[in-house]
mmCIF file of C-alpha atoms in Angstrom:
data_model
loop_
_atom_site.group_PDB
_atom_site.id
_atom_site.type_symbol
_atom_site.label_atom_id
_atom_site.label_comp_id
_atom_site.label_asym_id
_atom_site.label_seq_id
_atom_site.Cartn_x
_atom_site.Cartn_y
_atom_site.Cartn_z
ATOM 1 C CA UNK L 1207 1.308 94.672 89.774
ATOM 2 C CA UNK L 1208 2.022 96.282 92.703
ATOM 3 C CA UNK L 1209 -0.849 98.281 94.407
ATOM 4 C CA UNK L 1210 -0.175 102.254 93.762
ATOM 5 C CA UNK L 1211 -1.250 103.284 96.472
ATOM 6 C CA UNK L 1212 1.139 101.365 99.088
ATOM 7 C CA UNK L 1213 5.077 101.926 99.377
ATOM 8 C CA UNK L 1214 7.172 100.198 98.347
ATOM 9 C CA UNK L 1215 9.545 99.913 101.020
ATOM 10 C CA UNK L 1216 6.114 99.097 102.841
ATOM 11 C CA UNK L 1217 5.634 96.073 100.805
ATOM 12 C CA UNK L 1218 9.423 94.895 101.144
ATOM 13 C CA UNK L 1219 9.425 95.611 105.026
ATOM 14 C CA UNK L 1220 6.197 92.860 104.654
ATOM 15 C CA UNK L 1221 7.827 90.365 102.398
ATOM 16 C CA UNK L 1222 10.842 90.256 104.885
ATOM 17 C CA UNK L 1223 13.319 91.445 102.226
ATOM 18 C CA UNK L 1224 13.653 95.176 104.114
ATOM 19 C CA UNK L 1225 13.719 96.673 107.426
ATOM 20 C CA UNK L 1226 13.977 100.335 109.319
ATOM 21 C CA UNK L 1227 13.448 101.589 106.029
ATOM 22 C CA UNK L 1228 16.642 99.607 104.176
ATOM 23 C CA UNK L 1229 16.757 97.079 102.369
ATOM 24 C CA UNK L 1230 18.259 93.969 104.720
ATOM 25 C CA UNK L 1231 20.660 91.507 104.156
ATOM 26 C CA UNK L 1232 17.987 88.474 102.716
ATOM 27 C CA UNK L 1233 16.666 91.619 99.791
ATOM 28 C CA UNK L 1234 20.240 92.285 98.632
ATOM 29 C CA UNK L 1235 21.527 88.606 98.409
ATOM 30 C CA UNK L 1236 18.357 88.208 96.581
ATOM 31 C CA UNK L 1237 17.787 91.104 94.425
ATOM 32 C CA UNK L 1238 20.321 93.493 94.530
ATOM 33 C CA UNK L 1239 22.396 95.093 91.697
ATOM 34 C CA UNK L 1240 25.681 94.750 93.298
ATOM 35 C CA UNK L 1241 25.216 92.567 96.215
ATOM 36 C CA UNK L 1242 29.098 92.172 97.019
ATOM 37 C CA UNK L 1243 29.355 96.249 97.450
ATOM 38 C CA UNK L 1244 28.034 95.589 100.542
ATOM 39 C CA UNK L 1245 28.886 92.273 101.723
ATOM 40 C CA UNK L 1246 32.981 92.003 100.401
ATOM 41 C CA UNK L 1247 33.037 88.702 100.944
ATOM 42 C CA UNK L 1248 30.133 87.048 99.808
ATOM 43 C CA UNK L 1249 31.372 85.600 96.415
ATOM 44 C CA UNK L 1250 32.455 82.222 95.412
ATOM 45 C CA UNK L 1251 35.913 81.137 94.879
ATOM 46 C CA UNK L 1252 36.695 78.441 92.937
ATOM 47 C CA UNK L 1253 39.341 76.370 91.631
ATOM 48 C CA UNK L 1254 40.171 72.853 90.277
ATOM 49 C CA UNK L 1255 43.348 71.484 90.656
ATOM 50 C CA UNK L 1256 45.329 68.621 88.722
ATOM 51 C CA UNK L 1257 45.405 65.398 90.642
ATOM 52 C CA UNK L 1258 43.714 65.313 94.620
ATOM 53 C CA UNK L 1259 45.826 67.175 96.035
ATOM 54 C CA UNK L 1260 46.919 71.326 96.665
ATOM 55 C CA UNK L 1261 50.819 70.940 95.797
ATOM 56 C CA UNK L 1262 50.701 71.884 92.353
ATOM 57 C CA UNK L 1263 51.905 75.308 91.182
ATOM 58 C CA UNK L 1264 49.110 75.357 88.688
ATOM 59 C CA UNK L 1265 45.277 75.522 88.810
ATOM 60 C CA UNK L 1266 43.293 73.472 86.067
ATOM 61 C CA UNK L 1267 41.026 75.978 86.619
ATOM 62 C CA UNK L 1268 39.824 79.080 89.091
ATOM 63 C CA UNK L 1269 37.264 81.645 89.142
ATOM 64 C CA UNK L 1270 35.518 84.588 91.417
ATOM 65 C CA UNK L 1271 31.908 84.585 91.127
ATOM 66 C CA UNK L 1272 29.825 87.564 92.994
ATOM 67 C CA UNK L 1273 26.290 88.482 92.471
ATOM 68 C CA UNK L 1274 23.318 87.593 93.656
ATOM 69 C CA UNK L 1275 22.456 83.670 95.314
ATOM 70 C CA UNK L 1276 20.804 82.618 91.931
ATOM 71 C CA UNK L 1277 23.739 84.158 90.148
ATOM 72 C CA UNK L 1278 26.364 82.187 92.615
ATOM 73 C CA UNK L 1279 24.296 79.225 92.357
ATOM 74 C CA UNK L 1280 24.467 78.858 88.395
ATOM 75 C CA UNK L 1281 28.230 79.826 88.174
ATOM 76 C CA UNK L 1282 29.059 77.791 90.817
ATOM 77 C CA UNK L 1283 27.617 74.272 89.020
ATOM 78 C CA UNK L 1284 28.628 75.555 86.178
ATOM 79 C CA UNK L 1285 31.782 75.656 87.134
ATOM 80 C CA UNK L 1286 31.544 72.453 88.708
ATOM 81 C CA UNK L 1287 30.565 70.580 86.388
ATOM 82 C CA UNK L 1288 32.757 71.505 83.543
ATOM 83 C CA UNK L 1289 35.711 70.672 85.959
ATOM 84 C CA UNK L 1290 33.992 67.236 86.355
ATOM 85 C CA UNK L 1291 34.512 66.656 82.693
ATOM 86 C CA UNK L 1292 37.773 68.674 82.295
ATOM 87 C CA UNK L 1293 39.498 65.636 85.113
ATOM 88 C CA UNK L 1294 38.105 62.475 84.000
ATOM 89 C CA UNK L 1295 40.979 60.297 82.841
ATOM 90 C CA UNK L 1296 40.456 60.108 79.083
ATOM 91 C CA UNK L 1297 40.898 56.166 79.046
ATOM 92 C CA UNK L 1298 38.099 55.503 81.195
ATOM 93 C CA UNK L 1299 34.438 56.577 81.780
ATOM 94 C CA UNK L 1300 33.665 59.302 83.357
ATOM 95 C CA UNK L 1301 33.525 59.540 87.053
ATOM 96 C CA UNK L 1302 29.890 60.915 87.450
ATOM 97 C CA UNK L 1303 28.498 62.900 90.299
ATOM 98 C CA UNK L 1304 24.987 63.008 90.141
ATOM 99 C CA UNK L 1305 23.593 66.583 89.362
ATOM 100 C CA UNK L 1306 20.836 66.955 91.962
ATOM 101 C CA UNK L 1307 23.871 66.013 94.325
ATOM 102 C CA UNK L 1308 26.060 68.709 93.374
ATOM 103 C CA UNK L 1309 22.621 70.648 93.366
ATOM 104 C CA UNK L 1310 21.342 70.188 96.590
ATOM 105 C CA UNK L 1311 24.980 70.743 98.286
ATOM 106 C CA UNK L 1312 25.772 73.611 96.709
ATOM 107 C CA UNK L 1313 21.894 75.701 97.638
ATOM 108 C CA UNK L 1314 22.575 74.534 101.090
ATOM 109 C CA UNK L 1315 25.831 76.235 100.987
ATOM 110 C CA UNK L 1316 24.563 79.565 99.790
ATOM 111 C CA UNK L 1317 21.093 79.424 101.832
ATOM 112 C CA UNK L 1318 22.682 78.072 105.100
ATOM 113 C CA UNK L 1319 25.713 79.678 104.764
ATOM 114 C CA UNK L 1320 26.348 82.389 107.731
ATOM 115 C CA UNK L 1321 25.899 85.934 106.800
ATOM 116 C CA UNK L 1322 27.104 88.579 109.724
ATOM 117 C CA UNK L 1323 25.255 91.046 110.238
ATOM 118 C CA UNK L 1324 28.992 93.348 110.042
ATOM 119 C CA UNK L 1325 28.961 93.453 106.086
ATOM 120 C CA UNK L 1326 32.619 93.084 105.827
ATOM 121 C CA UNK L 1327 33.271 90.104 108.402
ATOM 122 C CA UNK L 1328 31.595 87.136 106.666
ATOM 123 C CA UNK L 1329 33.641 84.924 104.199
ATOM 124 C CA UNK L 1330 33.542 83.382 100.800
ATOM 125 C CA UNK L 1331 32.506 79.638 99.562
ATOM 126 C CA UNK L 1332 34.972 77.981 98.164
ATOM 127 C CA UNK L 1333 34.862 75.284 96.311
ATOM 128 C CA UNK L 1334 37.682 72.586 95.349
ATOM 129 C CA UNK L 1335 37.572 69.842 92.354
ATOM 130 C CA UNK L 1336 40.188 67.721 92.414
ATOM 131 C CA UNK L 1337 40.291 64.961 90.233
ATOM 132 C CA UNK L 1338 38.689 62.292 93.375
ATOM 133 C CA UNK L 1339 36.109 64.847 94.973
ATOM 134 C CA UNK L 1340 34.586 68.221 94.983
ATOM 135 C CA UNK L 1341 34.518 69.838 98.098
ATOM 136 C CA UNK L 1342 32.680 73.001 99.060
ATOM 137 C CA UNK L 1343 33.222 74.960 101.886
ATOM 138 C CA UNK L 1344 31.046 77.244 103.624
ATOM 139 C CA UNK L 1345 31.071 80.230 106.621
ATOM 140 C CA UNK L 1346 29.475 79.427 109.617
ATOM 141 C CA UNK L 1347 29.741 76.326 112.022
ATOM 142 C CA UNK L 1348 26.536 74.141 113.311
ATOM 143 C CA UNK L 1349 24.440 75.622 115.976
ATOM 144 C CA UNK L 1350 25.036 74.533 119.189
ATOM 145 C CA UNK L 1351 21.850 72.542 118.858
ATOM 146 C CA UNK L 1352 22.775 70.238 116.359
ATOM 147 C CA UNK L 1353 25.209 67.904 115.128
ATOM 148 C CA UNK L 1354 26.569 65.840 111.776
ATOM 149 C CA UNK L 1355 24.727 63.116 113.157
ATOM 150 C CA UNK L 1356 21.599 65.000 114.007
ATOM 151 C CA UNK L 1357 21.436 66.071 110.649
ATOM 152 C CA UNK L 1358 21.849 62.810 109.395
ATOM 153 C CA UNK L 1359 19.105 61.623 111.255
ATOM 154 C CA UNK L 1360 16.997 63.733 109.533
ATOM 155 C CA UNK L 1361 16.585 67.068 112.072
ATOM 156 C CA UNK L 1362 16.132 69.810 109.646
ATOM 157 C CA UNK L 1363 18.597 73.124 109.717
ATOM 158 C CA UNK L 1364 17.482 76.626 108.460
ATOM 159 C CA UNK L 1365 19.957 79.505 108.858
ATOM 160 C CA UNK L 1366 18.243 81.984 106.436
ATOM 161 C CA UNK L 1367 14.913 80.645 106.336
ATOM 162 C CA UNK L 1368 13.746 84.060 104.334
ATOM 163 C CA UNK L 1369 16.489 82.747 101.469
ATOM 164 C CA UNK L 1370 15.481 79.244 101.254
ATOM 165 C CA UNK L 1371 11.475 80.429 100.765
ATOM 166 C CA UNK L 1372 12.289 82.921 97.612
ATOM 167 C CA UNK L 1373 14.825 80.730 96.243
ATOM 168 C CA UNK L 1374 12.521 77.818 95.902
ATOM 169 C CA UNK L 1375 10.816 79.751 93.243
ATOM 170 C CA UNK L 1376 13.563 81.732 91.800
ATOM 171 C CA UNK L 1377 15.532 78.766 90.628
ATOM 172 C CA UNK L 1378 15.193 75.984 88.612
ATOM 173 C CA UNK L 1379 16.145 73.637 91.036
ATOM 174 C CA UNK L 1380 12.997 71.830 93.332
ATOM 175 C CA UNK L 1381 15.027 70.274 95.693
ATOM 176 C CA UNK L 1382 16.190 73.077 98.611
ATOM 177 C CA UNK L 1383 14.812 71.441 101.791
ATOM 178 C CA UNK L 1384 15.428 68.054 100.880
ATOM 179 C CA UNK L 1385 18.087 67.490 103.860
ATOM 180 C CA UNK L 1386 21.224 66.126 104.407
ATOM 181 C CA UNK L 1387 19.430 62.933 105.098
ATOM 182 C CA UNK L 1388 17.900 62.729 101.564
ATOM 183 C CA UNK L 1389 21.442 63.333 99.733
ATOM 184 C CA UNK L 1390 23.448 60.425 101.966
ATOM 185 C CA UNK L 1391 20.640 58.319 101.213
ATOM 186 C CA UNK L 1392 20.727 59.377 97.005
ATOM 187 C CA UNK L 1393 24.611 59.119 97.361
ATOM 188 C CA UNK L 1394 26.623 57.918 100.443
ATOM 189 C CA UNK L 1395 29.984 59.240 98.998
ATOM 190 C CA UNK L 1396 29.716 62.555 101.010
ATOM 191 C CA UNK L 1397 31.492 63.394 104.258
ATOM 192 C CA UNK L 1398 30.807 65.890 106.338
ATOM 193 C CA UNK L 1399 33.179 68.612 108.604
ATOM 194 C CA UNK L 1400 32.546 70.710 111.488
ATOM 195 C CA UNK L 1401 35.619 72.447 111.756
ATOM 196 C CA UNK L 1402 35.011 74.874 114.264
ATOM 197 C CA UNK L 1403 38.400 76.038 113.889
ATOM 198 C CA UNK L 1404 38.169 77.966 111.337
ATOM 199 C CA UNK L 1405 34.299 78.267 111.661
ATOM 200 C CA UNK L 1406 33.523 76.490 108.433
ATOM 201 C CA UNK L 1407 31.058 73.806 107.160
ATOM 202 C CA UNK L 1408 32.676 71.596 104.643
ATOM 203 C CA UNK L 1409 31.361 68.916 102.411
ATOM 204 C CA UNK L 1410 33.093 66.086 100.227
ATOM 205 C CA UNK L 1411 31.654 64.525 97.847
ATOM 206 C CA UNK L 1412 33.547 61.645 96.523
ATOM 207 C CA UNK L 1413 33.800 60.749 92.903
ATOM 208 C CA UNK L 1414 32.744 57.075 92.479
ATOM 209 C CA UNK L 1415 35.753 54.645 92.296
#
């Protein structure tokens, strides 16, 4: 219970989740009601297309997901993983990512993801299945400080460290913090893009041959 006697924006101010009297950007990708009133283009868009490729006219599958990081998060494997299943070539097992891998990708996305402090600047995560790989693409390039092959060495990355620390108890998943290192070693199928470009982070993670 929260002490009576205390306000509550006083208590949010100290748990890093508000500030100036408003709720910040950490409290409403967290908690709020409508998170994507205020941040347009915070969602997830997702699609799976037919072979490994963009060139067909049709999507297997697509959805918009908005809400709040543990809502994205859920929707977003969900999705996922049913498109996993939905490609597999009927006449031969199916080609398995490992969950935790799709996992662990995925929460990085969403945690390290870069959120502008202009509500209606930052973009969306989109993620691709084709029938060979999943990719997931995220806002935000590498800080000058670090590189791929930093992070594969190990050097840790935090973006939104006030995310990752609620959202290690507020889903079901242990393994946020686990590092790029940790998934290459668990599955070296994954390639990494800087594309400073566009200003995105992309992952691939290969389907097993």
């Amino acid at each position: 219970d929260l002490p009576q006697h205390i306000p509550l924006m006083t208590i949010l101010e100290s748990m890093k989740l508000a500030s100036n009297g408003q709720i910040n950007i950490a409290g409403m990708l967290l908690f709020g009601i409508y998170p994507n009133e205020n941040f347009a283009l915070s969602q997830i868009v997702a699609m799976s297309f037919f072979g490994n490729d963009t060139s067909m006219l049709e999507y297997r599958d697509s959805d918009n997901f908005e809400g709040t990081i543990p809502h994205l998060y859920k929707e977003g494997f969900d999705f996922i993983q049913r498109n996993l299943t939905a490609s597999a070539d009927e006449n031969k097992a199916l080609l398995k990512i490992p969950e935790k891998i799709i996992q662990e990708v995925l929460i990085n996305a969403l945690v390290h993801r870069s959120y502008f402090l202009d509500y209606f600047t930052s973009g969306n995560i989109v993620i691709s299945v084709f029938d060979n790989r999943v990719e997931i693409e995220s806002p935000g390039i590498l800080p000058e400080t670090l590189t791929i092959e930093s992070i594969k060495s190990g050097i840790a990355f935090q973006r939104n460290s006030t995310l990752s620390n609620y959202l290690i108890d507020m889903i079901s998943f242990r393994g946020i913090g686990l590092g790029v290192s940790s998934i290459l070693s668990d599955y070296p199928g994954i390639e990494l893009i800087d594309d400073e470009d566009s200003d995105q982070f992309k992952v691939i993670i290969k389907r097993p041959d």
